[in-house]
XYZ file of N, CA, C and O in Angstrom:
272
model
N 87.885 199.269 125.914
C 88.943 200.028 125.434
C 88.962 201.434 126.076
O 90.027 202.015 126.397
N 87.728 201.955 126.390
C 87.636 203.281 126.994
C 88.212 203.252 128.399
O 88.882 204.220 128.833
N 88.009 202.171 129.142
C 88.574 202.135 130.485
C 90.139 202.098 130.443
O 90.790 202.689 131.274
N 90.682 201.382 129.469
C 92.109 201.363 129.255
C 92.698 202.739 128.965
O 93.745 203.094 129.452
N 92.014 203.439 128.078
C 92.484 204.780 127.702
C 92.422 205.724 128.894
O 93.356 206.488 129.122
N 91.294 205.695 129.618
C 91.210 206.543 130.800
C 92.297 206.184 131.854
O 92.859 207.111 132.466
N 92.540 204.953 132.059
C 93.553 204.515 132.963
C 94.953 204.958 132.509
O 95.745 205.344 133.361
N 95.168 204.865 131.207
C 96.452 205.347 130.691
C 96.668 206.791 130.863
O 97.815 207.287 131.230
N 95.613 207.585 130.687
C 95.707 209.002 130.943
C 96.081 209.343 132.428
O 96.788 210.218 132.769
N 95.370 208.584 133.245
C 95.639 208.777 134.702
C 97.051 208.296 135.120
O 97.629 208.864 136.003
N 97.519 207.288 134.420
C 98.860 206.799 134.665
C 99.919 207.868 134.357
O 100.888 207.978 135.072
N 99.676 208.546 133.258
C 100.677 209.588 132.894
C 100.777 210.709 134.001
O 101.876 211.114 134.335
N 99.641 211.006 134.662
C 99.609 211.943 135.747
C 100.203 211.339 137.000
O 100.917 211.976 137.768
N 99.932 210.028 137.155
C 100.462 209.272 138.342
C 101.902 209.026 138.370
O 102.437 208.600 139.344
N 102.530 209.214 137.190
C 104.010 208.948 137.189
C 104.801 210.174 137.696
O 105.991 210.077 138.006
N 104.150 211.325 137.811
C 104.770 212.459 138.293
C 105.067 212.333 139.802
O 104.297 211.691 140.491
N 106.206 212.956 140.265
C 106.409 212.849 141.719
C 105.248 213.471 142.552
O 104.645 214.469 142.075
N 105.042 212.919 143.632
C 103.989 213.291 144.653
C 102.531 212.966 144.126
O 101.549 213.357 144.775
N 102.388 212.389 142.999
C 101.072 212.006 142.487
C 100.915 210.472 142.346
O 100.018 209.971 141.629
N 101.801 209.747 143.035
C 101.689 208.287 142.942
C 100.425 207.683 143.583
O 100.031 206.614 143.169
N 99.847 208.419 144.490
C 98.589 207.995 145.180
C 97.493 207.934 144.137
O 96.483 207.163 144.361
N 97.565 208.636 142.976
C 96.571 208.526 141.963
C 96.446 207.159 141.371
O 95.376 206.764 140.827
N 97.571 206.361 141.454
C 97.454 204.995 140.905
C 96.506 204.154 141.572
O 95.873 203.335 141.013
N 96.352 204.360 142.905
C 95.390 203.573 143.684
C 93.956 203.961 143.306
O 93.049 203.147 143.268
N 93.709 205.238 143.176
C 92.358 205.751 143.043
C 91.850 205.913 141.607
O 90.704 205.695 141.281
N 92.780 206.327 140.679
C 92.408 206.730 139.322
C 92.780 205.705 138.314
O 92.128 205.524 137.269
N 93.866 204.993 138.499
C 94.397 204.131 137.511
C 94.042 202.583 137.626
O 93.488 202.038 136.725
N 94.267 202.029 138.814
C 94.067 200.673 138.961
C 92.534 200.155 138.875
O 92.301 199.209 138.211
N 91.572 200.833 139.408
C 90.201 200.422 139.269
C 89.737 200.378 137.811
O 89.214 199.325 137.344
N 89.911 201.441 137.019
C 89.606 201.299 135.583
C 90.352 200.340 134.807
O 89.901 199.635 133.937
N 91.601 200.132 135.116
C 92.502 199.162 134.468
C 91.936 197.708 134.784
O 91.865 196.847 133.841
N 91.587 197.431 136.059
C 90.925 196.158 136.354
C 89.620 195.955 135.630
O 89.291 194.840 135.088
N 88.767 197.048 135.598
C 87.542 196.965 134.860
C 87.808 196.699 133.409
O 87.013 195.893 132.725
N 88.802 197.331 132.916
C 89.116 197.137 131.464
C 89.573 195.700 131.158
O 89.277 195.088 130.137
N 90.324 195.146 132.115
C 90.743 193.732 132.034
C 89.537 192.761 131.996
O 89.489 191.821 131.215
N 88.594 193.021 132.924
C 87.392 192.223 132.958
C 86.522 192.265 131.741
O 86.200 191.264 131.133
N 86.223 193.471 131.345
C 85.466 193.678 130.154
C 86.156 193.235 128.824
O 85.522 192.730 127.913
N 87.487 193.483 128.830
C 88.225 193.008 127.653
C 88.320 191.512 127.587
O 88.297 190.973 126.502
N 88.346 190.809 128.738
C 88.372 189.358 128.687
C 86.983 188.850 128.280
O 86.946 187.716 127.673
N 85.883 189.497 128.514
C 84.633 189.115 128.189
C 84.261 189.341 126.671
O 83.479 188.697 126.079
N 85.021 190.289 126.106
C 84.787 190.610 124.683
C 85.774 189.950 123.828
O 86.652 189.218 124.344
N 85.678 190.118 122.557
C 86.632 189.497 121.625
C 87.831 190.417 121.319
O 88.749 189.943 120.596
N 87.803 191.588 121.758
C 88.838 192.579 121.474
C 90.059 192.307 122.408
O 89.903 192.530 123.656
N 91.102 191.794 121.858
C 92.317 191.553 122.647
C 93.149 192.807 122.875
O 93.997 192.901 123.766
N 92.905 193.848 122.094
C 93.656 195.127 122.195
C 93.271 195.770 123.502
O 94.104 196.361 124.215
N 91.994 195.756 123.864
C 91.557 196.337 125.159
C 92.149 195.614 126.347
O 92.519 196.231 127.311
N 92.221 194.262 126.256
C 92.768 193.456 127.365
C 94.260 193.811 127.459
O 94.738 193.959 128.632
N 94.945 193.861 126.373
C 96.372 194.135 126.426
C 96.685 195.496 126.948
O 97.590 195.696 127.754
N 95.946 196.562 126.433
C 96.166 197.939 126.936
C 95.902 197.978 128.486
O 96.775 198.579 129.205
N 94.833 197.355 128.974
C 94.569 197.414 130.343
C 95.616 196.687 131.121
O 95.943 197.125 132.279
N 96.057 195.576 130.638
C 97.114 194.765 131.352
C 98.356 195.546 131.481
O 99.016 195.658 132.536
N 98.815 196.240 130.358
C 100.007 197.035 130.339
C 99.882 198.200 131.314
O 100.831 198.389 132.125
N 98.780 198.876 131.318
C 98.558 200.005 132.269
C 98.615 199.491 133.712
O 99.163 200.119 134.615
N 97.964 198.390 133.918
C 97.883 197.852 135.381
C 99.298 197.472 135.881
O 99.648 197.788 136.984
N 100.077 196.886 134.967
C 101.445 196.495 135.337
C 102.344 197.667 135.563
O 103.064 197.746 136.527
N 102.225 198.693 134.716
C 102.983 199.930 134.921
C 102.621 200.676 136.148
O 103.449 201.155 136.884
N 101.342 200.692 136.471
C 100.902 201.346 137.722
C 101.316 200.559 138.944
O 101.732 201.193 139.931
N 101.285 199.257 138.858
C 101.792 198.432 139.991
C 103.298 198.612 140.184
O 103.781 198.635 141.295
N 104.035 198.679 139.094
C 105.446 198.900 139.180
C 105.782 200.264 139.730
O 106.690 200.346 140.582
N 105.021 201.278 139.323
C 105.228 202.627 139.908
C 104.996 202.565 141.457
O 105.659 203.166 142.219
N 103.891 201.887 141.822
C 103.551 201.818 143.269
C 104.669 201.016 144.064
O 105.048 201.338 145.097
N 105.195 200.012 143.390
C 106.211 199.142 144.033
C 107.515 200.033 144.203
O 108.124 199.928 145.250
N 107.845 200.748 143.149
C 109.073 201.590 143.234
C 108.954 202.767 144.231
O 109.891 203.161 144.867
N 107.717 203.234 144.362
C 107.532 204.367 145.218
C 107.196 203.982 146.663
O 106.964 204.809 147.572
N 107.119 202.676 146.936
C 106.826 202.229 148.236
C 105.347 202.153 148.655
O 104.980 202.065 149.789
N 104.483 202.209 147.633
C 103.069 202.193 147.830
C 102.505 200.827 148.014
O 101.364 200.655 148.453
N 103.264 199.796 147.629
C 102.871 198.315 147.777
C 103.920 197.722 148.704
O 105.108 197.682 148.314
N 103.464 197.251 149.780
C 104.424 196.645 150.758
C 104.290 195.130 150.658
O 103.282 194.550 150.671
């Protein structure tokens, strides 16, 4: 759950213009770690939070041209 919260905080900053690059460095790695650890645990809230954050970060990168 901690990885998901940290990734969500980074996502808020990464949504600002000119800070989209933070999604690659600050948001996606903790979100993926949160997905892995959430899948290994019984807590589905952590998995859901990390999945939502990862999808929103990928959508931001897609709209900003960061994913080709």
